[in-house]
Every structure is written in structure tokens, then in C-alpha cells.
Amino acid sequence: MEPTPEGWPRISSALYYEDAVAAIEWLCKAFDFEVRMKIEGEAGSIVHSELTYGEGLIMVGDAKGKSHGPSPLPYKSPRSLDGSVTQSLCVFVEDVDAHCEHARAAGAKIIDEPTTHDYGEDHWADRTYRAEDIEGHHWWFMQRIR
């Protein structure tokens, strides 16, 4: 398998928000993402953005309209789908309890409080929590404890 371009993980995800500008600001404040790139279009819309968390990368864009090209994608935010979730993201953090409290203080809706899940001696144990962001995307944050 060929290496990925420098600075790109093997897999990344794109998320769409009705207000991508506000979402980018909120994701950085609540979940500690950092903006690597933000390209703005007409009327301040987000054409493309890249947010990083460690070596992880997500792209955040506006859900307004559709993508361009021969097979346009109908971008939607969970907010526009009555809260339906079409994907959830999983992010490993160093201290899941501290991360949860930071996210809660920034306004994240904590769906599942931090809980330890032990999959037995032949496997591992993780401590995880689930949060919902400002437009309804669900996020799992985990810390490997064994």
C-alpha cells in the first residue's frame, strides 16, 4: 500500500452543518480540534475546511445546496433530518473524563456519561463517553485503559 500524502490519515470523514462557520468554532472550543485550513466562499460560506485532532483529520462544510460535478451529493446536517444520525465519529483522547468535562462546559450535550467497557482479559478495556454537537452529530471519545 502506498503511503498517504503528507499530513493526511488513511481515512478521514467529512461532516456537514447548516452553519459550518459556527460549527468549526464550536468543534475547536468544545472538542479541542484545530483549524488546519479554511476556505471561504460567497457570503462567508465554507467551501472546504480541515480540522485536526492529533494525527486525525475531519473536513467540515456547509450543508447548503449540493456538491458540484456529474453526481452531486445532497449534503445534510442531522438538524435538517429530524436529528437522524447517518454516521458517528470515534476519537481517542488522553483523559476521557477531563475531555468530557471540557466539552460539557462548552455546551456539548453529553448523551452517555464516561463509562468503562471491559471486553475481557483477551481483549481491552476502554473508557468512553458520547456527545452530541450543536447540529446533532454524535461523537464517541475514548481512552484505552488496558
mmCIF file of the C-alpha atoms, coordinates in Angstrom:
data_MODEL
# 
_entry.id   MODEL 
# 
loop_
_atom_site.group_PDB 
_atom_site.id 
_atom_site.type_symbol 
_atom_site.label_atom_id 
_atom_site.label_alt_id 
_atom_site.label_comp_id 
_atom_site.label_asym_id 
_atom_site.label_entity_id 
_atom_site.label_seq_id 
_atom_site.pdbx_PDB_ins_code 
_atom_site.Cartn_x 
_atom_site.Cartn_y 
_atom_site.Cartn_z 
_atom_site.occupancy 
_atom_site.B_iso_or_equiv 
_atom_site.pdbx_formal_charge 
_atom_site.auth_seq_id 
_atom_site.auth_comp_id 
_atom_site.auth_asym_id 
_atom_site.auth_atom_id 
_atom_site.pdbx_PDB_model_num 
ATOM 1   C CA . MET A 1 1   ? 0.000   0.000   0.000   1.00 0.00 ? 1   MET A CA 1 
ATOM 2   C CA . GLU A 1 2   ? 1.384   3.397   -0.990  1.00 0.00 ? 2   GLU A CA 1 
ATOM 3   C CA . PRO A 1 3   ? 1.854   5.985   1.763   1.00 0.00 ? 3   PRO A CA 1 
ATOM 4   C CA . THR A 1 4   ? -0.741  8.732   2.063   1.00 0.00 ? 4   THR A CA 1 
ATOM 5   C CA . PRO A 1 5   ? 0.064   12.338  1.148   1.00 0.00 ? 5   PRO A CA 1 
ATOM 6   C CA . GLU A 1 6   ? 1.984   14.073  3.932   1.00 0.00 ? 6   GLU A CA 1 
ATOM 7   C CA . GLY A 1 7   ? -0.325  15.184  6.735   1.00 0.00 ? 7   GLY A CA 1 
ATOM 8   C CA . TRP A 1 8   ? -3.244  13.003  5.628   1.00 0.00 ? 8   TRP A CA 1 
ATOM 9   C CA . PRO A 1 9   ? -4.502  9.965   7.543   1.00 0.00 ? 9   PRO A CA 1 
ATOM 10  C CA . ARG A 1 10  ? -5.540  6.844   5.636   1.00 0.00 ? 10  ARG A CA 1 
ATOM 11  C CA . ILE A 1 11  ? -9.201  7.575   6.406   1.00 0.00 ? 11  ILE A CA 1 
ATOM 12  C CA . SER A 1 12  ? -10.903 10.859  7.207   1.00 0.00 ? 12  SER A CA 1 
ATOM 13  C CA . SER A 1 13  ? -14.505 11.974  7.338   1.00 0.00 ? 13  SER A CA 1 
ATOM 14  C CA . ALA A 1 14  ? -16.473 14.991  6.119   1.00 0.00 ? 14  ALA A CA 1 
ATOM 15  C CA . LEU A 1 15  ? -19.287 16.479  8.180   1.00 0.00 ? 15  LEU A CA 1 
ATOM 16  C CA . TYR A 1 16  ? -21.886 18.952  7.000   1.00 0.00 ? 16  TYR A CA 1 
ATOM 17  C CA . TYR A 1 17  ? -23.548 21.679  9.024   1.00 0.00 ? 17  TYR A CA 1 
ATOM 18  C CA . GLU A 1 18  ? -26.206 24.272  8.293   1.00 0.00 ? 18  GLU A CA 1 
ATOM 19  C CA . ASP A 1 19  ? -23.804 26.804  9.822   1.00 0.00 ? 19  ASP A CA 1 
ATOM 20  C CA . ALA A 1 20  ? -20.321 25.441  9.153   1.00 0.00 ? 20  ALA A CA 1 
ATOM 21  C CA . VAL A 1 21  ? -18.607 28.612  10.381  1.00 0.00 ? 21  VAL A CA 1 
ATOM 22  C CA . ALA A 1 22  ? -20.245 28.268  13.805  1.00 0.00 ? 22  ALA A CA 1 
ATOM 23  C CA . ALA A 1 23  ? -19.636 24.511  13.825  1.00 0.00 ? 23  ALA A CA 1 
ATOM 24  C CA . ILE A 1 24  ? -15.908 24.923  13.188  1.00 0.00 ? 24  ILE A CA 1 
ATOM 25  C CA . GLU A 1 25  ? -15.623 27.441  16.006  1.00 0.00 ? 25  GLU A CA 1 
ATOM 26  C CA . TRP A 1 26  ? -17.636 25.199  18.343  1.00 0.00 ? 26  TRP A CA 1 
ATOM 27  C CA . LEU A 1 27  ? -15.716 21.997  17.483  1.00 0.00 ? 27  LEU A CA 1 
ATOM 28  C CA . CYS A 1 28  ? -12.465 23.777  18.298  1.00 0.00 ? 28  CYS A CA 1 
ATOM 29  C CA . LYS A 1 29  ? -13.828 25.174  21.562  1.00 0.00 ? 29  LYS A CA 1 
ATOM 30  C CA . ALA A 1 30  ? -15.667 22.080  22.812  1.00 0.00 ? 30  ALA A CA 1 
ATOM 31  C CA . PHE A 1 31  ? -13.628 19.171  21.445  1.00 0.00 ? 31  PHE A CA 1 
ATOM 32  C CA . ASP A 1 32  ? -10.187 20.805  21.014  1.00 0.00 ? 32  ASP A CA 1 
ATOM 33  C CA . PHE A 1 33  ? -9.922  20.455  17.238  1.00 0.00 ? 33  PHE A CA 1 
ATOM 34  C CA . GLU A 1 34  ? -7.532  22.822  15.467  1.00 0.00 ? 34  GLU A CA 1 
ATOM 35  C CA . VAL A 1 35  ? -8.186  24.514  12.129  1.00 0.00 ? 35  VAL A CA 1 
ATOM 36  C CA . ARG A 1 36  ? -5.594  23.479  9.568   1.00 0.00 ? 36  ARG A CA 1 
ATOM 37  C CA . MET A 1 37  ? -7.346  25.010  6.578   1.00 0.00 ? 37  MET A CA 1 
ATOM 38  C CA . LYS A 1 38  ? -10.492 27.032  5.973   1.00 0.00 ? 38  LYS A CA 1 
ATOM 39  C CA . ILE A 1 39  ? -11.542 28.186  2.510   1.00 0.00 ? 39  ILE A CA 1 
ATOM 40  C CA . GLU A 1 40  ? -14.450 30.582  2.473   1.00 0.00 ? 40  GLU A CA 1 
ATOM 41  C CA . GLY A 1 41  ? -16.765 31.156  -0.467  1.00 0.00 ? 41  GLY A CA 1 
ATOM 42  C CA . GLU A 1 42  ? -19.635 33.513  -1.202  1.00 0.00 ? 42  GLU A CA 1 
ATOM 43  C CA . ALA A 1 43  ? -21.305 35.206  1.754   1.00 0.00 ? 43  ALA A CA 1 
ATOM 44  C CA . GLY A 1 44  ? -18.840 33.586  4.174   1.00 0.00 ? 44  GLY A CA 1 
ATOM 45  C CA . SER A 1 45  ? -19.850 30.013  3.344   1.00 0.00 ? 45  SER A CA 1 
ATOM 46  C CA . ILE A 1 46  ? -17.294 27.260  3.893   1.00 0.00 ? 46  ILE A CA 1 
ATOM 47  C CA . VAL A 1 47  ? -16.118 25.725  0.637   1.00 0.00 ? 47  VAL A CA 1 
ATOM 48  C CA . HIS A 1 48  ? -13.615 23.421  2.323   1.00 0.00 ? 48  HIS A CA 1 
ATOM 49  C CA . SER A 1 49  ? -12.062 23.085  5.746   1.00 0.00 ? 49  SER A CA 1 
ATOM 50  C CA . GLU A 1 50  ? -9.717  20.708  7.518   1.00 0.00 ? 50  GLU A CA 1 
ATOM 51  C CA . LEU A 1 51  ? -9.699  20.308  11.282  1.00 0.00 ? 51  LEU A CA 1 
ATOM 52  C CA . THR A 1 52  ? -7.145  18.179  13.095  1.00 0.00 ? 52  THR A CA 1 
ATOM 53  C CA . TYR A 1 53  ? -7.005  16.387  16.406  1.00 0.00 ? 53  TYR A CA 1 
ATOM 54  C CA . GLY A 1 54  ? -3.546  14.905  16.812  1.00 0.00 ? 54  GLY A CA 1 
ATOM 55  C CA . GLU A 1 55  ? -2.943  12.940  13.620  1.00 0.00 ? 55  GLU A CA 1 
ATOM 56  C CA . GLY A 1 56  ? -6.695  12.706  12.929  1.00 0.00 ? 56  GLY A CA 1 
ATOM 57  C CA . LEU A 1 57  ? -8.423  14.899  10.364  1.00 0.00 ? 57  LEU A CA 1 
ATOM 58  C CA . ILE A 1 58  ? -12.019 15.804  9.573   1.00 0.00 ? 58  ILE A CA 1 
ATOM 59  C CA . MET A 1 59  ? -13.417 18.104  6.943   1.00 0.00 ? 59  MET A CA 1 
ATOM 60  C CA . VAL A 1 60  ? -16.328 20.410  7.748   1.00 0.00 ? 60  VAL A CA 1 
ATOM 61  C CA . GLY A 1 61  ? -18.514 22.032  5.124   1.00 0.00 ? 61  GLY A CA 1 
ATOM 62  C CA . ASP A 1 62  ? -21.787 23.821  4.583   1.00 0.00 ? 62  ASP A CA 1 
ATOM 63  C CA . ALA A 1 63  ? -24.867 21.657  4.083   1.00 0.00 ? 63  ALA A CA 1 
ATOM 64  C CA . LYS A 1 64  ? -26.474 24.346  1.953   1.00 0.00 ? 64  LYS A CA 1 
ATOM 65  C CA . GLY A 1 65  ? -27.205 23.084  -1.523  1.00 0.00 ? 65  GLY A CA 1 
ATOM 66  C CA . LYS A 1 66  ? -25.378 20.231  -3.198  1.00 0.00 ? 66  LYS A CA 1 
ATOM 67  C CA . SER A 1 67  ? -21.868 19.475  -4.282  1.00 0.00 ? 67  SER A CA 1 
ATOM 68  C CA . HIS A 1 68  ? -20.882 20.200  -7.846  1.00 0.00 ? 68  HIS A CA 1 
ATOM 69  C CA . GLY A 1 69  ? -19.936 17.732  -10.533 1.00 0.00 ? 69  GLY A CA 1 
ATOM 70  C CA . PRO A 1 70  ? -21.550 14.935  -12.510 1.00 0.00 ? 70  PRO A CA 1 
ATOM 71  C CA . SER A 1 71  ? -23.011 13.217  -9.402  1.00 0.00 ? 71  SER A CA 1 
ATOM 72  C CA . PRO A 1 72  ? -23.749 15.916  -6.795  1.00 0.00 ? 72  PRO A CA 1 
ATOM 73  C CA . LEU A 1 73  ? -24.072 14.871  -3.165  1.00 0.00 ? 73  LEU A CA 1 
ATOM 74  C CA . PRO A 1 74  ? -27.087 16.106  -1.188  1.00 0.00 ? 74  PRO A CA 1 
ATOM 75  C CA . TYR A 1 75  ? -25.248 17.381  1.906   1.00 0.00 ? 75  TYR A CA 1 
ATOM 76  C CA . LYS A 1 76  ? -27.372 17.377  5.073   1.00 0.00 ? 76  LYS A CA 1 
ATOM 77  C CA . SER A 1 77  ? -26.929 18.146  8.734   1.00 0.00 ? 77  SER A CA 1 
ATOM 78  C CA . PRO A 1 78  ? -28.650 15.873  11.299  1.00 0.00 ? 78  PRO A CA 1 
ATOM 79  C CA . ARG A 1 79  ? -30.576 19.013  12.314  1.00 0.00 ? 79  ARG A CA 1 
ATOM 80  C CA . SER A 1 80  ? -32.283 19.006  8.901   1.00 0.00 ? 80  SER A CA 1 
ATOM 81  C CA . LEU A 1 81  ? -33.110 15.283  9.213   1.00 0.00 ? 81  LEU A CA 1 
ATOM 82  C CA . ASP A 1 82  ? -35.058 15.498  12.485  1.00 0.00 ? 82  ASP A CA 1 
ATOM 83  C CA . GLY A 1 83  ? -31.886 14.548  14.379  1.00 0.00 ? 83  GLY A CA 1 
ATOM 84  C CA . SER A 1 84  ? -31.230 11.359  12.406  1.00 0.00 ? 84  SER A CA 1 
ATOM 85  C CA . VAL A 1 85  ? -27.587 10.330  12.590  1.00 0.00 ? 85  VAL A CA 1 
ATOM 86  C CA . THR A 1 86  ? -26.002 8.872   9.479   1.00 0.00 ? 86  THR A CA 1 
ATOM 87  C CA . GLN A 1 87  ? -22.550 8.471   10.997  1.00 0.00 ? 87  GLN A CA 1 
ATOM 88  C CA . SER A 1 88  ? -20.808 8.885   14.322  1.00 0.00 ? 88  SER A CA 1 
ATOM 89  C CA . LEU A 1 89  ? -17.160 9.566   14.894  1.00 0.00 ? 89  LEU A CA 1 
ATOM 90  C CA . CYS A 1 90  ? -14.751 7.996   17.337  1.00 0.00 ? 90  CYS A CA 1 
ATOM 91  C CA . VAL A 1 91  ? -11.780 9.945   18.694  1.00 0.00 ? 91  VAL A CA 1 
ATOM 92  C CA . PHE A 1 92  ? -9.135  8.646   21.097  1.00 0.00 ? 92  PHE A CA 1 
ATOM 93  C CA . VAL A 1 93  ? -8.213  11.157  23.800  1.00 0.00 ? 93  VAL A CA 1 
ATOM 94  C CA . GLU A 1 94  ? -5.697  11.053  26.637  1.00 0.00 ? 94  GLU A CA 1 
ATOM 95  C CA . ASP A 1 95  ? -8.109  11.709  29.533  1.00 0.00 ? 95  ASP A CA 1 
ATOM 96  C CA . VAL A 1 96  ? -11.720 10.962  28.678  1.00 0.00 ? 96  VAL A CA 1 
ATOM 97  C CA . ASP A 1 97  ? -13.130 12.330  31.940  1.00 0.00 ? 97  ASP A CA 1 
ATOM 98  C CA . ALA A 1 98  ? -11.349 15.684  31.591  1.00 0.00 ? 98  ALA A CA 1 
ATOM 99  C CA . HIS A 1 99  ? -12.300 15.848  27.899  1.00 0.00 ? 99  HIS A CA 1 
ATOM 100 C CA . CYS A 1 100 ? -15.952 15.205  28.792  1.00 0.00 ? 100 CYS A CA 1 
ATOM 101 C CA . GLU A 1 101 ? -15.997 17.966  31.398  1.00 0.00 ? 101 GLU A CA 1 
ATOM 102 C CA . HIS A 1 102 ? -14.362 20.393  28.964  1.00 0.00 ? 102 HIS A CA 1 
ATOM 103 C CA . ALA A 1 103 ? -16.921 19.520  26.262  1.00 0.00 ? 103 ALA A CA 1 
ATOM 104 C CA . ARG A 1 104 ? -19.823 19.820  28.720  1.00 0.00 ? 104 ARG A CA 1 
ATOM 105 C CA . ALA A 1 105 ? -18.606 23.262  29.862  1.00 0.00 ? 105 ALA A CA 1 
ATOM 106 C CA . ALA A 1 106 ? -18.516 24.354  26.201  1.00 0.00 ? 106 ALA A CA 1 
ATOM 107 C CA . GLY A 1 107 ? -22.134 23.287  25.688  1.00 0.00 ? 107 GLY A CA 1 
ATOM 108 C CA . ALA A 1 108 ? -21.834 19.748  24.349  1.00 0.00 ? 108 ALA A CA 1 
ATOM 109 C CA . LYS A 1 109 ? -24.851 17.591  25.109  1.00 0.00 ? 109 LYS A CA 1 
ATOM 110 C CA . ILE A 1 110 ? -23.475 14.515  26.878  1.00 0.00 ? 110 ILE A CA 1 
ATOM 111 C CA . ILE A 1 111 ? -25.568 11.545  25.753  1.00 0.00 ? 111 ILE A CA 1 
ATOM 112 C CA . ASP A 1 112 ? -23.606 8.821   27.575  1.00 0.00 ? 112 ASP A CA 1 
ATOM 113 C CA . GLU A 1 113 ? -21.507 9.719   30.606  1.00 0.00 ? 113 GLU A CA 1 
ATOM 114 C CA . PRO A 1 114 ? -17.941 8.347   30.806  1.00 0.00 ? 114 PRO A CA 1 
ATOM 115 C CA . THR A 1 115 ? -18.146 4.597   31.369  1.00 0.00 ? 115 THR A CA 1 
ATOM 116 C CA . THR A 1 116 ? -15.580 1.820   31.371  1.00 0.00 ? 116 THR A CA 1 
ATOM 117 C CA . HIS A 1 117 ? -16.175 -1.041  28.949  1.00 0.00 ? 117 HIS A CA 1 
ATOM 118 C CA . ASP A 1 118 ? -14.072 -4.144  29.665  1.00 0.00 ? 118 ASP A CA 1 
ATOM 119 C CA . TYR A 1 119 ? -14.006 -6.678  26.845  1.00 0.00 ? 119 TYR A CA 1 
ATOM 120 C CA . GLY A 1 120 ? -12.185 -9.337  28.859  1.00 0.00 ? 120 GLY A CA 1 
ATOM 121 C CA . GLU A 1 121 ? -8.589  -10.322 29.527  1.00 0.00 ? 121 GLU A CA 1 
ATOM 122 C CA . ASP A 1 122 ? -8.060  -11.448 25.920  1.00 0.00 ? 122 ASP A CA 1 
ATOM 123 C CA . HIS A 1 123 ? -9.046  -8.016  24.621  1.00 0.00 ? 123 HIS A CA 1 
ATOM 124 C CA . TRP A 1 124 ? -9.008  -4.494  26.047  1.00 0.00 ? 124 TRP A CA 1 
ATOM 125 C CA . ALA A 1 125 ? -10.825 -2.039  28.256  1.00 0.00 ? 125 ALA A CA 1 
ATOM 126 C CA . ASP A 1 126 ? -11.822 1.476   27.187  1.00 0.00 ? 126 ASP A CA 1 
ATOM 127 C CA . ARG A 1 127 ? -13.389 4.387   28.979  1.00 0.00 ? 127 ARG A CA 1 
ATOM 128 C CA . THR A 1 128 ? -15.794 6.225   26.675  1.00 0.00 ? 128 THR A CA 1 
ATOM 129 C CA . TYR A 1 129 ? -18.436 8.904   26.523  1.00 0.00 ? 129 TYR A CA 1 
ATOM 130 C CA . ARG A 1 130 ? -20.783 10.056  23.767  1.00 0.00 ? 130 ARG A CA 1 
ATOM 131 C CA . ALA A 1 131 ? -21.590 13.674  22.999  1.00 0.00 ? 131 ALA A CA 1 
ATOM 132 C CA . GLU A 1 132 ? -23.869 15.435  20.553  1.00 0.00 ? 132 GLU A CA 1 
ATOM 133 C CA . ASP A 1 133 ? -22.624 18.572  18.851  1.00 0.00 ? 133 ASP A CA 1 
ATOM 134 C CA . ILE A 1 134 ? -24.541 21.761  18.046  1.00 0.00 ? 134 ILE A CA 1 
ATOM 135 C CA . GLU A 1 135 ? -26.263 20.284  14.978  1.00 0.00 ? 135 GLU A CA 1 
ATOM 136 C CA . GLY A 1 136 ? -26.779 16.705  16.115  1.00 0.00 ? 136 GLY A CA 1 
ATOM 137 C CA . HIS A 1 137 ? -23.671 14.800  15.011  1.00 0.00 ? 137 HIS A CA 1 
ATOM 138 C CA . HIS A 1 138 ? -22.725 12.133  17.562  1.00 0.00 ? 138 HIS A CA 1 
ATOM 139 C CA . TRP A 1 139 ? -19.158 11.741  18.768  1.00 0.00 ? 139 TRP A CA 1 
ATOM 140 C CA . TRP A 1 140 ? -17.576 8.935   20.794  1.00 0.00 ? 140 TRP A CA 1 
ATOM 141 C CA . PHE A 1 141 ? -14.484 9.868   22.772  1.00 0.00 ? 141 PHE A CA 1 
ATOM 142 C CA . MET A 1 142 ? -12.435 7.017   24.155  1.00 0.00 ? 142 MET A CA 1 
ATOM 143 C CA . GLN A 1 143 ? -9.401  6.318   26.270  1.00 0.00 ? 143 GLN A CA 1 
ATOM 144 C CA . ARG A 1 144 ? -7.715  2.916   26.243  1.00 0.00 ? 144 ARG A CA 1 
ATOM 145 C CA . ILE A 1 145 ? -7.159  1.881   29.838  1.00 0.00 ? 145 ILE A CA 1 
ATOM 146 C CA . ARG A 1 146 ? -5.948  -1.689  29.227  1.00 0.00 ? 146 ARG A CA 1 
# 
